Coordinates of C-alpha atoms in Angstrom, one line a residue:
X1 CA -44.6 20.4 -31.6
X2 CA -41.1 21.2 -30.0
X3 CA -39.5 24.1 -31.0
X4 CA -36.0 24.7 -31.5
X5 CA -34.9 28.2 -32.6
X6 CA -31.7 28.7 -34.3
X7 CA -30.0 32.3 -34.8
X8 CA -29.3 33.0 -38.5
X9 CA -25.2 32.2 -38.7
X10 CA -24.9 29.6 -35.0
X11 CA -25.6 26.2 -36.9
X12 CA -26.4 24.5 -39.6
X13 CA -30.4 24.0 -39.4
X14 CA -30.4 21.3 -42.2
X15 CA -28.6 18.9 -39.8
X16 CA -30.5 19.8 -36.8
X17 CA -33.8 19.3 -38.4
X18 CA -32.1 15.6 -39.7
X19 CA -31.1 15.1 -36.4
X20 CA -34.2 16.2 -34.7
X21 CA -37.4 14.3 -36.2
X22 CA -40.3 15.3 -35.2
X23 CA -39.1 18.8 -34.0
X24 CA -39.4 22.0 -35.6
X25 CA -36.1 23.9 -36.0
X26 CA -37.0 27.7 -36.9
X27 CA -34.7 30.4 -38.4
X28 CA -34.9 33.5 -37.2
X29 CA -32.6 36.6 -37.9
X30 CA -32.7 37.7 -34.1
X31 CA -34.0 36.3 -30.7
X32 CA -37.8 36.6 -30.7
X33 CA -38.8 39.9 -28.7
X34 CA -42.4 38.4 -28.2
X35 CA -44.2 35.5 -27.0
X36 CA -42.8 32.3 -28.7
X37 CA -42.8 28.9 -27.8
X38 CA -39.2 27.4 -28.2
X39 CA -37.9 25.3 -25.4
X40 CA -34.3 26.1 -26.9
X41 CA -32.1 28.4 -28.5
X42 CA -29.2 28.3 -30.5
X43 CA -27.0 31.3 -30.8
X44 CA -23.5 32.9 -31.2
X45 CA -21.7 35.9 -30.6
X46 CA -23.3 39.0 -31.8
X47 CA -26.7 37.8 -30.3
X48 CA -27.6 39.4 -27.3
X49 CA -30.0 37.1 -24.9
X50 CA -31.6 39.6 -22.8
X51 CA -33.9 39.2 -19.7
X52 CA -36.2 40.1 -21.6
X53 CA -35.7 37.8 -24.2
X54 CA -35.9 35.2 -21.8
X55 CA -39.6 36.3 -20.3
X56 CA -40.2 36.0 -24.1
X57 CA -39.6 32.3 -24.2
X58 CA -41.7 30.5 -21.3
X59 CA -40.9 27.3 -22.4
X60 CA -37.4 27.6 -22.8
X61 CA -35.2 24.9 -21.2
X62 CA -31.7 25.2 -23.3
X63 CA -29.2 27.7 -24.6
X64 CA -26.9 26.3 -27.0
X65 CA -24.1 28.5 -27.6
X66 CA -21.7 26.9 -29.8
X67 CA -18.1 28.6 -29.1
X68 CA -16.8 30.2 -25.4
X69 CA -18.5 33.6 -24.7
X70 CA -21.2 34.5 -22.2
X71 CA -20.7 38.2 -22.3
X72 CA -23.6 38.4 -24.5
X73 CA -25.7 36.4 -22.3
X74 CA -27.8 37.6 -19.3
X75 CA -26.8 34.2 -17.1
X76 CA -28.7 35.6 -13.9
X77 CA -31.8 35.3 -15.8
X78 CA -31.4 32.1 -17.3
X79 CA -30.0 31.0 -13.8
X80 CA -33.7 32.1 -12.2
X81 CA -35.3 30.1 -14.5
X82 CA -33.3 27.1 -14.1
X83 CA -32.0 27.4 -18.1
X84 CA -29.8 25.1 -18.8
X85 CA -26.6 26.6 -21.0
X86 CA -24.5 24.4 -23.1
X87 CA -20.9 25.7 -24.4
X88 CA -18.3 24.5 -26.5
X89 CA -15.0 26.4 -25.2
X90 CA -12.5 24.6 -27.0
X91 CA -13.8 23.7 -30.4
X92 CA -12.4 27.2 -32.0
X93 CA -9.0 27.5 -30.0
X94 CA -6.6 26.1 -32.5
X95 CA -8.3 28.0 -35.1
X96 CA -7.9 31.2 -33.1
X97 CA -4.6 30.5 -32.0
X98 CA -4.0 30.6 -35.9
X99 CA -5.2 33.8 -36.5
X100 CA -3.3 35.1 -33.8
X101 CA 0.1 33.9 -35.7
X102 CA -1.1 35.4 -38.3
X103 CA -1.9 38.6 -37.3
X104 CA 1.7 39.0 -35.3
X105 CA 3.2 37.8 -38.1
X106 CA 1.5 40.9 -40.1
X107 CA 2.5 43.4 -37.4
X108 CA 6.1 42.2 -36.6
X109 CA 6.7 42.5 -40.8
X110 CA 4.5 46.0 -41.0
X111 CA 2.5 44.0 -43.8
X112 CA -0.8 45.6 -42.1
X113 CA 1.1 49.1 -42.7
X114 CA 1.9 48.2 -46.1
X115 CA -1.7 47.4 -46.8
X116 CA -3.4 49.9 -45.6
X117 CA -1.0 52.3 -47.1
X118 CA -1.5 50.9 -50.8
X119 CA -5.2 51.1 -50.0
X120 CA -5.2 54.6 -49.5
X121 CA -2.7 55.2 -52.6
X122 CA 0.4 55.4 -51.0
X123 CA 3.7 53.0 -51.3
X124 CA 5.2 52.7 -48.1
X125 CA 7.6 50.1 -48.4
X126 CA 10.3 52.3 -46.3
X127 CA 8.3 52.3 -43.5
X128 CA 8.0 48.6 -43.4
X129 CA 11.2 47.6 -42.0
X130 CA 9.7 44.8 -39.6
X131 CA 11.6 42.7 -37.2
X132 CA 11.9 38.8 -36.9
X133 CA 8.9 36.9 -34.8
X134 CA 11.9 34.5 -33.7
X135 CA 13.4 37.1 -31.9
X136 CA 10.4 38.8 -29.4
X137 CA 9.0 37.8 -26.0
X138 CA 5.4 37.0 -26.3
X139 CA 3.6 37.7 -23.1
X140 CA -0.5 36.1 -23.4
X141 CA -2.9 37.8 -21.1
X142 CA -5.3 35.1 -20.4
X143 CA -4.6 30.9 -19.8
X144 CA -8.1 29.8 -21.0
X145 CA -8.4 27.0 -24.0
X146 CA -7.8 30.1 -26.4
X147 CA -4.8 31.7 -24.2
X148 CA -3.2 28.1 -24.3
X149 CA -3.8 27.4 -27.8
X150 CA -2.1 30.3 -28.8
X151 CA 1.3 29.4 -26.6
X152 CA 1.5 26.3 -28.6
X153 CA 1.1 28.0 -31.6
X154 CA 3.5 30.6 -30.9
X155 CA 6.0 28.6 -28.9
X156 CA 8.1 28.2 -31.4
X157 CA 7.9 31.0 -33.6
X158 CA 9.1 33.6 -31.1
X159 CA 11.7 34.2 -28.5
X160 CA 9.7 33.3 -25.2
X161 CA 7.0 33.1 -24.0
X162 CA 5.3 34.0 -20.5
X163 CA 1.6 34.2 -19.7
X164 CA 0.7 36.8 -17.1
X165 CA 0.0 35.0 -13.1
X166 CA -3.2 34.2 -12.2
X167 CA -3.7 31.4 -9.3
X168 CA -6.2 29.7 -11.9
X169 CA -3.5 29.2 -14.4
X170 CA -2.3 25.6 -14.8
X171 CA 1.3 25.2 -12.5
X172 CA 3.3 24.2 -15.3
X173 CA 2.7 27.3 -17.6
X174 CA 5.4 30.3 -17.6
X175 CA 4.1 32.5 -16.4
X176 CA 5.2 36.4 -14.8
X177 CA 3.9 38.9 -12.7
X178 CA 1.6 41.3 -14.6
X179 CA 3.7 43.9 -13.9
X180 CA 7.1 42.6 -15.0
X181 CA 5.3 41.4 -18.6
X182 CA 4.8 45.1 -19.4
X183 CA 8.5 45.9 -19.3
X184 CA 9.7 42.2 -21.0
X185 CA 7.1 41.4 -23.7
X186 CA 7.2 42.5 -27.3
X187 CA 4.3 41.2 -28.5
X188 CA 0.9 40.9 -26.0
X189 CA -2.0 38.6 -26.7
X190 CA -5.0 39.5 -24.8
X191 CA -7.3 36.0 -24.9
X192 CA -9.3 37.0 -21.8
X193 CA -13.3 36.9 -21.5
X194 CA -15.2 40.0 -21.3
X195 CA -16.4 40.4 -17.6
X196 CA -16.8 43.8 -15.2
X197 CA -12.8 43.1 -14.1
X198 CA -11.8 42.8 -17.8
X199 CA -14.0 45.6 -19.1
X200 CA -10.9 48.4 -21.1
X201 CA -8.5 47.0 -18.7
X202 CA -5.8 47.4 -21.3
X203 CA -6.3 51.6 -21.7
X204 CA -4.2 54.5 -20.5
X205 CA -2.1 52.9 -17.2
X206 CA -1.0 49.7 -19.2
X207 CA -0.3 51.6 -22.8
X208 CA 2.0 53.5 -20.3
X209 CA 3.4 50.9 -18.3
X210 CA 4.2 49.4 -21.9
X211 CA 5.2 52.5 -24.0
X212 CA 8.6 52.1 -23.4
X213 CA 9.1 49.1 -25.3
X214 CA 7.5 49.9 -28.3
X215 CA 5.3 46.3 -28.5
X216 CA 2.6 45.1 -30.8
X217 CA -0.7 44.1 -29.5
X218 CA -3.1 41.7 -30.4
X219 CA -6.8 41.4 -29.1
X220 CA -8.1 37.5 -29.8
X221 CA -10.9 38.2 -28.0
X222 CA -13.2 40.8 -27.3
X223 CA -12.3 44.0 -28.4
X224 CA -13.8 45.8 -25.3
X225 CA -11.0 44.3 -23.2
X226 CA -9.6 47.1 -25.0
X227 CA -9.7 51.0 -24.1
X228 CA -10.1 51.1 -28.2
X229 CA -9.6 54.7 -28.3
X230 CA -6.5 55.1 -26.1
X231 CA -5.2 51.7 -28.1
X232 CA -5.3 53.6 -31.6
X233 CA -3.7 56.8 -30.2
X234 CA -0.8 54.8 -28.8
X235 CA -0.7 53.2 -31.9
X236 CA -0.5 56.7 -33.5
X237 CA 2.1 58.3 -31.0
X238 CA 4.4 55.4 -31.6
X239 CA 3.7 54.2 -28.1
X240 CA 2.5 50.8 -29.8
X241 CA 4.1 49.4 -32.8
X242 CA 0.8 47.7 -34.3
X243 CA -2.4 46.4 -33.3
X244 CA -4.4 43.8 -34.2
X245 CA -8.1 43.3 -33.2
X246 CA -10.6 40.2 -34.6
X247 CA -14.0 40.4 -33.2
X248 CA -14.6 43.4 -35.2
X249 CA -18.6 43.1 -35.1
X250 CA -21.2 45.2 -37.2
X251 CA -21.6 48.0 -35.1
X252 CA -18.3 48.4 -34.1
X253 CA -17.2 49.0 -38.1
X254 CA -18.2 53.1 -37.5
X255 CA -15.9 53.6 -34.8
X256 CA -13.0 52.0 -37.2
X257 CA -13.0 53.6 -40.5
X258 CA -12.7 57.7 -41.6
X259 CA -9.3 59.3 -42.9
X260 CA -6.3 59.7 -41.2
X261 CA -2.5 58.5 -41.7
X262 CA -2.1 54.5 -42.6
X263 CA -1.3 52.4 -39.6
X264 CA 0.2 49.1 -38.8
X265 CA -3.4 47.9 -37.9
X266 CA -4.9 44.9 -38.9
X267 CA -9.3 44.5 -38.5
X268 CA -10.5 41.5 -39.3
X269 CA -14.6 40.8 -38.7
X270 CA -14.5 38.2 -36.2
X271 CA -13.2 35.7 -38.2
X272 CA -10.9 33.7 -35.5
X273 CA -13.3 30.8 -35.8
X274 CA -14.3 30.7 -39.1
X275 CA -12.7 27.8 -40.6
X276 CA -14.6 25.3 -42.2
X277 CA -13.6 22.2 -39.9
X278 CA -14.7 24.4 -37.2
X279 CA -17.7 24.9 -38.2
X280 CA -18.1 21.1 -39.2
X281 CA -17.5 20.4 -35.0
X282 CA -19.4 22.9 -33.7
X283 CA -22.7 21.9 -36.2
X284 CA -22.2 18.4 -34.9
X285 CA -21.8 19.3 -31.6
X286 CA -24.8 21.4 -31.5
X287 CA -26.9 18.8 -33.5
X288 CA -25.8 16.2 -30.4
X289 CA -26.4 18.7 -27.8
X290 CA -30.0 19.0 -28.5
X291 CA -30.8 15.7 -29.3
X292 CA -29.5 14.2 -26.1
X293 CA -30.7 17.4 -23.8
X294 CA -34.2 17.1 -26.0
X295 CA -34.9 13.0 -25.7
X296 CA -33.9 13.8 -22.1
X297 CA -36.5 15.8 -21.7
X298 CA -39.1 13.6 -23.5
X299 CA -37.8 10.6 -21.6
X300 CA -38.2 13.1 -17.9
X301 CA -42.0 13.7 -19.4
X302 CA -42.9 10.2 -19.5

């Protein structure tokens, strides 16, 4: 019998199983680290498809990732095996782009501050003088379905808005030199994917670059785009005004917490996509996925 498995969290396996007769959809907590017959796999962010895991599955033919991110996936190996990976990058953008007002709303008002200083027993509504969204310069680091989501979501609840050049961008977006956005912006988005170039690229030189002007920072996407350490000690010198990170996985959560003096930081555990209509798309678009990329196969066997 075909096998399909399905990470614990990446789709709903009551609708794949409805709209997969005759295969077998199995749950499994993690990607199987032994031999095991699937010829597909669904899985998220947080999963990590290895090499390895991939000489684990001989019979693998699809990986169904329902969102954007590959950073998480070894695509050389699937790419020697002739894997074929399916992706939905635009599914969560809008939803994303909503945490991202969100969370500059937060930081612009101090309300992260305020928070985290009644949750450690302290009132510190003086400190929470915040300053209007309508009147900063947003500068978004990245022009991907995310990155432009969260222009049109912004767009009219700040200032301006530029997106840092890149020749891949679409013509028609704003956009600025890198290093002119450092010395304009008052709020930065980083919506970039997690590659080698991308790796803590916004660490000691930018923070520096930036410090002058005092501006919050948001990560919507990974948070190793970030030099995390040199991000929270900008944060604590003043050199940043507030931060805001959302892919906050499970083993990142021991790096975050301990004592210390409250900040104008808001953590949220990778929450940008979850919003129920979201979901609802991606579980349909996954269930669709492997039915048409499954009956292909059947129909290729015949």
């Amino acid at each position: 019998m075909t096998t399909v498995v399905v990470v614990e969290g990446s789709a709903d396996p009551h609708r794949l199983s409805q709209a997969l007769p005759g295969v077998r959809v199995e749950v499994l907590d993690r990607l199987p680290a032994v031999s095991h017959p699937a010829v597909a796999v669904v899985m998220r962010s947080g999963t990590w498809l290895s090499a390895h895991h991939v000489a684990c599955l001989p019979a693998l033919r699809h990986v169904v990732r329902p969102g954007s991110g590959t950073d998480n996936i070894d695509l050389l190996a699937l790419a020697a095996r002739g894997i074929t990976l399916h992706r939905n990058p635009t599914a969560n953008a809008a939803a994303v782009a909503e945490w991202t007002l969100l969370a500059a709303l937060s930081l612009s008002r101090r309300a992260a501050l305020g928070h985290n200083g009644l949750t450690a027993g302290r009132h510190l509504k003086a400190a929470c003088l915040g300053r209007p969204l309508a009147e900063q310069h947003l500068a978004i680091w990245g022009a991907g379905p995310v990155g432009l989501a969260i222009g049109q979501a912004l767009r009219s609840a700040v200032s301006d808005v530029a997106y840092a050049a890149r020749p891949s961008n679409p013509p028609n977006l704003p956009q600025r030199p890198a290093e002119l956005l450092t010395s304009w912006a008052d709020l930065h988005v980083v919506a970039l994917p997690l590659r080698e170039t991308t790796l803590a690229a916004f660490g000691p030189a930018w923070l520096a670059n930036v410090g002058r002007r005092r501006p919050a920072l948001i990560c919507a996407g990974r948070m190793e785009t970030l030099d995390l350490s040199a991000c929270l000690d900008a944060l604590d010198a003043g050199a940043l005004s507030g931060l805001a990170i959302d892919a906050i996985d499970p083993e990142h959560v021991g790096s975050l917490t301990g004592p210390g003096e409250p900040r104008n930081l808001l953590l949220t555990p990778h929450v940008g996509a979850q919003r129920a209509d979201v979901r609802d798309v991606l579980d349909r678009w996954t269930a669709e996925t492997l039915r048409t990329a499954l009956l292909e196969g059947r129909e290729e066997d015949r």
